[in-house]
Amino acid sequence: MLDTCREVVTPEGVALRLPAAGPMPRALAWLVDFAIRLALVFAIGVVLGLMGRSGTGVYLIGLFVVFWCYPILFECLWDGRTPGKRLLRLQVIAGNGAPVGWLAAIARNLLRVVDMLPFGYTVGLLASFADPWGRRLGDMVAGTLVVHEVQDRDAPTLPAAEAFPAPVTLLPADQAALVAFAERAAHLTPARQVEIAELATPWLGLRGHAAVQRLFAIANGLLGR
């Protein structure tokens, strides 16, 4: 399965492109985490083995913590990343792009038992092939998504538009807001761009897409481009 992008729009109108991770990088991350957990279990067993039979109960508690609490704690306290996911540059987030919460992390990890049926994550793999964003059943129920970490981007650039002088005198704060709008425009939906641009209609004298383009031109003029 190829990695795909899921686009969500925040209440502020910002369009987020979430690069969903396919089964292969997720499987590699799981193997890394599994190896870490095995090492932890071995270390706990060696230490508690020195306690004789009295260490058996503590060992069972340790097994539960390592195999069940390990992913939940890391995903909630380490920004959606277990050590394996961090190594593979993956992250668990909510379906709307927000950080994953405790209930969602618990749900997706408890349902891992179902995804593993009948063996080797067969159910989870089939579900990921059927889902456009590669989610296993646990993610579907919990409303979560595993994505690739977004790489640092270059400094934002303004949309191409011939420089145009502002028809009125703009205060420094207004100039900064106008330039910021132009820089963020690529991450806004067209409808949100128009909505923001039309706030300037009283002094701009334009509406719709024409207002958006004129603000881009004024922003370029303010920056001397």
Short mmCIF file of C-alpha atoms in Angstrom, two decimals:
data_model
loop_
_atom_site.label_atom_id
_atom_site.label_comp_id
_atom_site.label_asym_id
_atom_site.label_seq_id
_atom_site.Cartn_x
_atom_site.Cartn_y
_atom_site.Cartn_z
CA MET A 1 0.00 0.00 0.00
CA LEU A 2 1.30 3.44 -0.90
CA ASP A 3 1.35 6.19 1.70
CA THR A 4 -1.41 8.71 1.18
CA CYS A 5 -2.33 12.11 2.56
CA ARG A 6 -5.45 12.94 4.48
CA GLU A 7 -6.58 16.55 4.40
CA VAL A 8 -8.50 18.04 7.31
CA VAL A 9 -9.62 21.61 7.83
CA THR A 10 -9.29 23.15 11.29
CA PRO A 11 -11.98 25.47 12.71
CA GLU A 12 -9.67 28.37 11.78
CA GLY A 13 -9.83 27.31 8.14
CA VAL A 14 -6.27 25.98 7.96
CA ALA A 15 -5.98 22.99 5.63
CA LEU A 16 -3.71 20.31 7.11
CA ARG A 17 -2.25 17.59 4.92
CA LEU A 18 -1.55 14.55 7.07
CA PRO A 19 0.81 12.07 5.37
CA ALA A 20 -0.66 8.74 6.51
CA ALA A 21 1.83 5.93 7.06
CA GLY A 22 1.39 2.60 5.31
CA PRO A 23 1.76 -0.89 6.84
CA MET A 24 5.49 -1.30 6.14
CA PRO A 25 6.90 1.59 8.24
CA ARG A 26 4.36 0.84 10.96
CA ALA A 27 5.44 -2.81 11.03
CA LEU A 28 9.10 -1.81 11.32
CA ALA A 29 8.28 0.55 14.19
CA TRP A 30 6.34 -2.23 15.93
CA LEU A 31 9.30 -4.61 15.58
CA VAL A 32 11.61 -2.04 17.19
CA ASP A 33 9.19 -1.55 20.08
CA PHE A 34 8.74 -5.31 20.43
CA ALA A 35 12.50 -5.81 20.68
CA ILE A 36 12.70 -3.10 23.35
CA ARG A 37 9.91 -4.73 25.33
CA LEU A 38 11.56 -8.14 25.13
CA ALA A 39 14.77 -6.62 26.45
CA LEU A 40 12.86 -4.99 29.31
CA VAL A 41 11.11 -8.24 30.18
CA PHE A 42 14.43 -10.09 30.17
CA ALA A 43 16.03 -7.48 32.42
CA ILE A 44 13.09 -7.56 34.83
CA GLY A 45 13.21 -11.36 34.88
CA VAL A 46 16.90 -11.39 35.72
CA VAL A 47 16.48 -8.93 38.58
CA LEU A 48 13.37 -10.55 40.03
CA GLY A 49 14.86 -14.01 39.60
CA LEU A 50 17.18 -13.17 42.44
CA MET A 51 14.12 -12.84 44.69
CA GLY A 52 12.99 -16.42 44.16
CA ARG A 53 9.28 -17.24 44.29
CA SER A 54 8.45 -13.92 45.93
CA GLY A 55 9.32 -12.18 42.68
CA THR A 56 6.78 -14.08 40.57
CA GLY A 57 3.87 -11.74 41.31
CA VAL A 58 5.96 -8.67 40.66
CA TYR A 59 7.18 -10.21 37.41
CA LEU A 60 3.60 -10.71 36.19
CA ILE A 61 2.83 -7.08 36.98
CA GLY A 62 5.95 -6.09 35.09
CA LEU A 63 4.81 -8.08 32.06
CA PHE A 64 1.48 -6.26 32.06
CA VAL A 65 3.11 -2.85 32.31
CA VAL A 66 5.67 -3.56 29.59
CA PHE A 67 3.31 -5.09 27.03
CA TRP A 68 0.16 -3.04 27.65
CA CYS A 69 1.10 0.24 29.31
CA TYR A 70 4.28 0.79 27.28
CA PRO A 71 2.56 2.00 24.06
CA ILE A 72 -0.19 3.91 25.87
CA LEU A 73 2.18 5.85 28.10
CA PHE A 74 4.58 6.69 25.30
CA GLU A 75 1.84 7.78 22.89
CA CYS A 76 0.25 10.08 25.46
CA LEU A 77 3.37 11.45 27.12
CA TRP A 78 5.76 11.53 24.15
CA ASP A 79 3.62 13.34 21.59
CA GLY A 80 2.17 10.21 19.98
CA ARG A 81 5.50 8.44 19.59
CA THR A 82 6.89 5.22 20.98
CA PRO A 83 10.66 4.71 20.61
CA GLY A 84 10.01 2.63 17.50
CA LYS A 85 7.78 5.28 15.96
CA ARG A 86 10.29 8.01 16.76
CA LEU A 87 13.04 6.00 15.07
CA LEU A 88 10.86 5.57 11.97
CA ARG A 89 9.66 9.20 12.25
CA LEU A 90 6.03 8.21 12.76
CA GLN A 91 3.43 9.72 15.06
CA VAL A 92 -0.04 8.84 16.32
CA ILE A 93 -2.50 11.74 16.14
CA ALA A 94 -6.24 12.25 16.34
CA GLY A 95 -8.14 12.12 13.06
CA ASN A 96 -8.54 15.92 13.08
CA GLY A 97 -4.81 16.51 13.46
CA ALA A 98 -4.90 17.13 17.22
CA PRO A 99 -2.62 15.27 19.67
CA VAL A 100 -3.82 11.81 20.64
CA GLY A 101 -5.66 11.66 23.99
CA TRP A 102 -5.65 9.06 26.74
CA LEU A 103 -8.97 7.44 25.82
CA ALA A 104 -8.01 7.16 22.17
CA ALA A 105 -4.59 5.72 23.01
CA ILE A 106 -6.13 3.16 25.35
CA ALA A 107 -8.80 2.17 22.82
CA ARG A 108 -6.42 1.74 19.88
CA ASN A 109 -4.02 -0.38 21.92
CA LEU A 110 -6.67 -2.57 23.56
CA LEU A 111 -8.14 -3.33 20.14
CA ARG A 112 -4.72 -4.48 19.00
CA VAL A 113 -5.86 -7.91 20.24
CA VAL A 114 -8.55 -7.95 17.55
CA ASP A 115 -6.17 -6.66 14.88
CA MET A 116 -3.77 -9.53 15.63
CA LEU A 117 -6.40 -12.21 14.90
CA PRO A 118 -6.12 -14.93 13.82
CA PHE A 119 -2.32 -14.51 13.71
CA GLY A 120 0.32 -12.08 12.50
CA TYR A 121 -1.93 -9.00 12.46
CA THR A 122 -4.05 -10.50 9.68
CA VAL A 123 -7.20 -8.55 10.57
CA GLY A 124 -5.28 -5.32 11.04
CA LEU A 125 -3.42 -5.75 7.76
CA LEU A 126 -6.61 -6.44 5.80
CA ALA A 127 -8.26 -3.43 7.42
CA SER A 128 -5.32 -1.19 6.51
CA PHE A 129 -5.49 -2.30 2.88
CA ALA A 130 -9.22 -1.52 2.80
CA ASP A 131 -8.90 1.88 4.49
CA PRO A 132 -7.78 4.84 2.33
CA TRP A 133 -5.45 6.03 5.12
CA GLY A 134 -4.06 2.65 6.11
CA ARG A 135 -5.76 2.48 9.50
CA ARG A 136 -6.18 -0.78 11.37
CA LEU A 137 -9.42 -1.47 13.27
CA GLY A 138 -8.03 0.00 16.48
CA ASP A 139 -7.35 3.31 14.76
CA MET A 140 -10.77 3.35 13.10
CA VAL A 141 -12.57 2.85 16.41
CA ALA A 142 -10.33 5.26 18.34
CA GLY A 143 -10.47 7.91 15.61
CA THR A 144 -6.68 8.03 15.34
CA LEU A 145 -4.20 8.07 12.50
CA VAL A 146 -0.53 7.13 12.21
CA VAL A 147 1.32 9.67 10.09
CA HIS A 148 4.84 10.48 9.00
CA GLU A 149 6.34 13.36 10.92
CA VAL A 150 6.15 16.53 8.86
CA GLN A 151 9.65 17.63 7.93
CA ASP A 152 10.78 21.17 8.66
CA ARG A 153 9.85 23.39 5.79
CA ASP A 154 11.63 26.32 4.24
CA ALA A 155 10.58 29.81 5.16
CA PRO A 156 7.13 30.60 3.73
CA THR A 157 6.98 32.37 0.39
CA LEU A 158 4.32 34.73 -0.85
CA PRO A 159 2.06 33.83 -3.77
CA ALA A 160 3.19 35.23 -7.11
CA ALA A 161 1.51 38.57 -7.75
CA GLU A 162 2.73 41.84 -9.23
CA ALA A 163 3.45 44.35 -6.48
CA PHE A 164 0.69 46.88 -5.92
CA PRO A 165 0.61 49.84 -3.50
CA ALA A 166 -1.93 49.89 -0.71
CA PRO A 167 -4.81 52.29 -1.48
CA VAL A 168 -4.77 53.53 2.12
CA THR A 169 -2.12 54.08 4.76
CA LEU A 170 -1.64 50.88 6.73
CA LEU A 171 -0.43 50.80 10.31
CA PRO A 172 2.58 48.55 11.04
CA ALA A 173 0.32 45.99 12.71
CA ASP A 174 -1.96 45.94 9.66
CA GLN A 175 1.02 45.50 7.35
CA ALA A 176 2.29 42.57 9.43
CA ALA A 177 -1.16 40.96 9.41
CA LEU A 178 -1.44 41.33 5.64
CA VAL A 179 1.98 39.76 5.02
CA ALA A 180 1.17 36.94 7.46
CA PHE A 181 -2.05 36.25 5.56
CA ALA A 182 -0.16 36.01 2.28
CA GLU A 183 2.44 33.68 3.81
CA ARG A 184 -0.21 31.36 5.26
CA ALA A 185 -2.48 31.43 2.21
CA ALA A 186 -1.14 28.12 0.88
CA HIS A 187 -2.38 26.41 4.06
CA LEU A 188 -5.85 27.97 3.92
CA THR A 189 -8.80 26.71 1.93
CA PRO A 190 -9.91 28.97 -0.95
CA ALA A 191 -13.15 29.74 0.90
CA ARG A 192 -11.22 30.80 4.00
CA GLN A 193 -8.90 32.97 1.88
CA VAL A 194 -11.89 34.82 0.45
CA GLU A 195 -13.51 35.15 3.87
CA ILE A 196 -10.40 36.79 5.32
CA ALA A 197 -9.71 38.94 2.26
CA GLU A 198 -13.23 40.37 2.28
CA LEU A 199 -12.58 41.83 5.73
CA ALA A 200 -10.58 44.42 3.78
CA THR A 201 -13.38 45.12 1.28
CA PRO A 202 -14.35 48.50 2.88
CA TRP A 203 -10.96 50.00 1.98
CA LEU A 204 -9.95 47.60 -0.77
CA GLY A 205 -13.10 47.92 -2.86
CA LEU A 206 -12.92 44.32 -4.08
CA ARG A 207 -14.59 41.05 -3.16
CA GLY A 208 -14.05 37.35 -3.77
CA HIS A 209 -10.98 36.02 -5.51
CA ALA A 210 -10.09 39.50 -6.77
CA ALA A 211 -9.73 40.69 -3.18
CA VAL A 212 -7.43 37.77 -2.38
CA GLN A 213 -5.17 38.49 -5.35
CA ARG A 214 -5.05 42.20 -4.57
CA LEU A 215 -3.96 41.50 -0.98
CA PHE A 216 -1.22 39.22 -2.32
CA ALA A 217 -0.07 42.05 -4.59
CA ILE A 218 -0.06 44.57 -1.74
CA ALA A 219 1.89 42.14 0.47
CA ASN A 220 4.53 41.80 -2.24
CA GLY A 221 4.64 45.57 -2.51
CA LEU A 222 5.17 45.93 1.23
CA LEU A 223 8.13 43.55 1.00
CA GLY A 224 9.57 45.37 -2.00
CA ARG A 225 9.14 42.47 -4.40
#
